[in-house]
XYZ file of C-alpha atoms in Angstrom:
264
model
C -15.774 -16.443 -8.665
C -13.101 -15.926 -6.056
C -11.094 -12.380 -6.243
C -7.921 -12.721 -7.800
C -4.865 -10.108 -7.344
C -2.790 -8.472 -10.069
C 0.210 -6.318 -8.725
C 0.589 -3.562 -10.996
C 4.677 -2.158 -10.736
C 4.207 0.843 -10.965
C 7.536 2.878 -10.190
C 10.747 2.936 -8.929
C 12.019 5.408 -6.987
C 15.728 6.308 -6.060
C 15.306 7.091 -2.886
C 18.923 9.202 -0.776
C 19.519 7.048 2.399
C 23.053 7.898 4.475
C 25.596 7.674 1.900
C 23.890 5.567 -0.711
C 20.633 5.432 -2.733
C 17.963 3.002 -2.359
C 15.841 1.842 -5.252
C 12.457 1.722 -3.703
C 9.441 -0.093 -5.878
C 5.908 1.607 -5.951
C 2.777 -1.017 -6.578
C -1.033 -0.849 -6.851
C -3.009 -3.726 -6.487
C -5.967 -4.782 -9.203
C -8.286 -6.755 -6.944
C -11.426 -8.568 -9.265
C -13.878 -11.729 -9.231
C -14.234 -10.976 -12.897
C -17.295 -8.862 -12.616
C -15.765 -6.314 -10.035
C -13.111 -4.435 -10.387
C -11.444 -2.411 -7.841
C -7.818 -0.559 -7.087
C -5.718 -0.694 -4.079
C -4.227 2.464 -4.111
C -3.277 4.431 -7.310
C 0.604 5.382 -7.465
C 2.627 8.227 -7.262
C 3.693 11.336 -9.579
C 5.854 11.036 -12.666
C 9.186 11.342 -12.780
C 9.413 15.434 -13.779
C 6.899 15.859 -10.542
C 8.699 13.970 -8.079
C 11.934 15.494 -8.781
C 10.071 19.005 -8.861
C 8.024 18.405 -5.387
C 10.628 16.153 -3.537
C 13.862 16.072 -5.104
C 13.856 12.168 -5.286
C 14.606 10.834 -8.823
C 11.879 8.161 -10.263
C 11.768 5.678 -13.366
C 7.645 5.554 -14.012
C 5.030 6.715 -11.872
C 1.903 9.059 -13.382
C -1.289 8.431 -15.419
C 0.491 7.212 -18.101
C 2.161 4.145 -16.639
C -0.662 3.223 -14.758
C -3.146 3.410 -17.598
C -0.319 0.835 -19.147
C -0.075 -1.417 -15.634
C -4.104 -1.509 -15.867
C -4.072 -2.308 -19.735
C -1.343 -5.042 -19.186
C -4.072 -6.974 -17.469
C -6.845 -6.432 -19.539
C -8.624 -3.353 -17.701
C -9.255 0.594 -18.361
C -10.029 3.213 -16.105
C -13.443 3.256 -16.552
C -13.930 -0.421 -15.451
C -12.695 0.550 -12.335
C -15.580 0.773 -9.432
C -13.824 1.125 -6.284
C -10.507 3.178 -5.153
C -9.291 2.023 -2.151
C -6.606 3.996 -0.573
C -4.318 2.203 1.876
C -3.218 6.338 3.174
C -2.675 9.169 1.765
C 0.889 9.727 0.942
C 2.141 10.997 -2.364
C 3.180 7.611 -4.036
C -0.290 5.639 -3.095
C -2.968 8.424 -3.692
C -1.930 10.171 -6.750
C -3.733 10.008 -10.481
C -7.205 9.684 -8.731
C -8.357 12.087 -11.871
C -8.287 8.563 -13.728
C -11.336 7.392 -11.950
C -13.895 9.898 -11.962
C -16.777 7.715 -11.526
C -15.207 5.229 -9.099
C -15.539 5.752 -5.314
C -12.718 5.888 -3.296
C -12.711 4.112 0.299
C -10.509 5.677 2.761
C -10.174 5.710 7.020
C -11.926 9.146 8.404
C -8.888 9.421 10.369
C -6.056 9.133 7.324
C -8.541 12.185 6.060
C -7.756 13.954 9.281
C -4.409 13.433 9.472
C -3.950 14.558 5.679
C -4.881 18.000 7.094
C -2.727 17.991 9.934
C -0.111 15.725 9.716
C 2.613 14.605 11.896
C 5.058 17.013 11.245
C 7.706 14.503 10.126
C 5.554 13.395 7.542
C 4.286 16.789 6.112
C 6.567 16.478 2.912
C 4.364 13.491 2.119
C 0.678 14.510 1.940
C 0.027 16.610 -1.249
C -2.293 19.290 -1.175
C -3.738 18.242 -4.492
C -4.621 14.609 -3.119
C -6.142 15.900 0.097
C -8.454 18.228 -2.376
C -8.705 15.326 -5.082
C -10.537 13.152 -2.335
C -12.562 16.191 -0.695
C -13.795 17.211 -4.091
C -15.581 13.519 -4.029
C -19.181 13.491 -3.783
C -20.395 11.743 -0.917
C -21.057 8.802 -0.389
C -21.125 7.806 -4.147
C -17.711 9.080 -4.864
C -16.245 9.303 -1.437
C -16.406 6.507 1.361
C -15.214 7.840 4.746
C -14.658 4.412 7.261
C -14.001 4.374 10.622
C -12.353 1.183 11.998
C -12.354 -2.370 10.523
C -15.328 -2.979 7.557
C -16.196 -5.885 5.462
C -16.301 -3.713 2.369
C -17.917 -6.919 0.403
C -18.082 -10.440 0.574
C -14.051 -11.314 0.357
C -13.018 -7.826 0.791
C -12.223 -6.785 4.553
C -10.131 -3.619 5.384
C -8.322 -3.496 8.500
C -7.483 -0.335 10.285
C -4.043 -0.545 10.890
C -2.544 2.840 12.830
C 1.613 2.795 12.632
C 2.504 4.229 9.681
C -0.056 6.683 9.812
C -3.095 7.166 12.068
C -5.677 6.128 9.272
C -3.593 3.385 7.888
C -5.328 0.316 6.158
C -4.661 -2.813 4.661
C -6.830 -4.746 2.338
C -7.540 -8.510 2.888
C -8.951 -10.200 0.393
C -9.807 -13.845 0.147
C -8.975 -15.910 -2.891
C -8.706 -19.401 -3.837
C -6.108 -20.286 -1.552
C -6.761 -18.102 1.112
C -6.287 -14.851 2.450
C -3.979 -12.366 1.343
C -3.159 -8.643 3.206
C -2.247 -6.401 1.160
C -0.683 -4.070 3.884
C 0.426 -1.066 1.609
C 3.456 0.527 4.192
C 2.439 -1.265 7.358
C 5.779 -2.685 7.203
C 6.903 -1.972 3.665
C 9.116 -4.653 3.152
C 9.167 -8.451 4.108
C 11.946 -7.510 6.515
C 9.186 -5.287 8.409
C 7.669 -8.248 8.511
C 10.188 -11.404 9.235
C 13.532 -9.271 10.700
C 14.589 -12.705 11.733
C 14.109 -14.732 8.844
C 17.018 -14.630 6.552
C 14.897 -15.425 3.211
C 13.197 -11.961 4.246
C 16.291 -9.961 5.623
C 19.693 -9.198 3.985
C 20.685 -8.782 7.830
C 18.434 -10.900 9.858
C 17.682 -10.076 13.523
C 17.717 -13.419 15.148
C 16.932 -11.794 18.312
C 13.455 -10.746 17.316
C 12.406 -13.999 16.684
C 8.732 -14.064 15.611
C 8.643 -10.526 16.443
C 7.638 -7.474 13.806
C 10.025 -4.271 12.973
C 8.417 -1.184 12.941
C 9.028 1.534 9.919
C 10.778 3.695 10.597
C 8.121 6.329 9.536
C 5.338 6.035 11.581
C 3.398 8.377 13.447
C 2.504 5.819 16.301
C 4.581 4.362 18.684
C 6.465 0.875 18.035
C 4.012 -1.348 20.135
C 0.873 0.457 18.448
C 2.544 -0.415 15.292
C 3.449 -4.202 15.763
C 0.141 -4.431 17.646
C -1.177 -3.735 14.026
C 0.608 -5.790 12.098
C -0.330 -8.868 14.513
C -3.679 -8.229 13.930
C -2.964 -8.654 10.344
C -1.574 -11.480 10.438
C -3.936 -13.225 12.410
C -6.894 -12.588 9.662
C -4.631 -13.578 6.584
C -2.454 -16.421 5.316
C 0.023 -14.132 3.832
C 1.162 -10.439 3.235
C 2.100 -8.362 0.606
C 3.910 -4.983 1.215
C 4.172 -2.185 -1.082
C 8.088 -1.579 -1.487
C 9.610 -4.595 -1.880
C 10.299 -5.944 -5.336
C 10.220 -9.638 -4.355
C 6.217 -9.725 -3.894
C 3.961 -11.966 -5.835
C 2.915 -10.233 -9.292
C -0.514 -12.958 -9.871
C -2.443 -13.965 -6.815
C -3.175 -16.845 -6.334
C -0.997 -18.531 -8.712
C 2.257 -16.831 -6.995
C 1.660 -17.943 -3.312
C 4.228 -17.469 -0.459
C 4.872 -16.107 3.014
C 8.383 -15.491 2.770
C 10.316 -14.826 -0.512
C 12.914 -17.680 -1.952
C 16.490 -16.924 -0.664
C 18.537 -14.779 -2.962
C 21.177 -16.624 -5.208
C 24.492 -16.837 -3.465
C 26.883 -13.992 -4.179
């Protein structure tokens, strides 16, 4: 059978930016053929945690809700074979105690960087993910890649260096084609289509077909478009972590773009 997607909505987090605050969602993936079973990264803290470790207010997050997430489409903990972690920051690589027995699939270099991180983005590595993935026995608990792999028939990861230095999406092919799910290599659909207006509450006509960059990233702007185009040119469509507007069933949900808002 071909690999079908759940997105499992997993957080939100209110997020300071300037003078406001930005509701940012957190999702995990549930990739399976019906037979496999495997999880694209695995969520941040709970709410007492985050607040504790970063300050930042959050509605969800922990073991808890994702045991829920998991349940809501039919699957426990224990059915899960395969982490795979996108990177290693503190909302995608948390609650990895859930899956003792699965092996988690991660770029040598994200590893690397975990220990020595760009300074910017110290505040986001946790000391108890960095040990939570170490601990892992190798190879049957821990998977260390280097580069781009075909992981299984349908499952390719793609090194994608921007965000982080060991950043990865996962493209999987399904029914109707192939879908990236690129994690924070461009977090939103705006990362993705600045000019589009279905994509962008401000589009950037001048960028044309062009990417936008987050604007954490430990690369430079070209290494991190150069990513994304490579993306795009092995999938159909993408799916990025922090946007609310992404398909929640794969392939029955299917689009490049979201639908424009509603006026007003």
């Amino acid at each position: 059978m071909p690999f079908r997607i759940h997105t499992l909505h997993l957080a939100d987090l209110m997020v300071p930016w300037a003078h406001a605050v930005i509701k940012e969602p957190v999702h995990a993936w549930l990739v399976t053929d019906g037979a496999t079973k495997i999880l694209v990264d695995s969520g941040g803290p709970g709410p007492a945690e985050m607040k504790r470790r970063l300050s930042v207010d959050a509605v969800g997050g922990g073991t808890e809700t994702l045991v829920e997430r998991l349940a809501a489409v039919g699957t426990r903990p224990d059915e899960i074979g395969t982490v795979i972690l996108t990177h290693l920051h503190f909302d995608h690589a948390w609650n990895l105690e859930l899956f003792p027995g699965a092996q988690l699939v991660v770029q040598r270099d994200e590893v690397f960087h975990a220990v020595d991180p760009t300074p910017t983005q110290r505040i986001y590595y946790l000391r108890e993910t960095l040990s939570a993935v170490l601990g892992r026995k190798r190879p049957s608990g821990l998977r260390l890649v280097d580069g781009d792999v075909e992981l299984m028939p349908g499952i390719e990861l793609v090194k994608a260096p921007g965000h982080t230095p060991g950043m990865q999406a996962v493209v999987v092919t399904t029914e109707r084609g192939r879908v990236a799910l690129v994690s924070d290599c461009g977090d939103s659909y705006a990362n993705w289509y600045p000019a589009n207006p279905n994509a962008a509450a401000r589009p950037m006509r001048y960028m044309g077909e062009d990417f936008l960059p987050g604007t954490i990233r430990s690369e430079s702007e070209r290494v991190y478009a150069d990513s994304m185009r490579r993306i795009l040119q092995r999938a159909d469509i993408v799916v990025p972590a922090h946007d609310e507007r992404i398909p929640k069933s794969i392939p029955e949900e299917w689009f490049a773009v979201p639908a424009a808002p509603p006026p007003g």
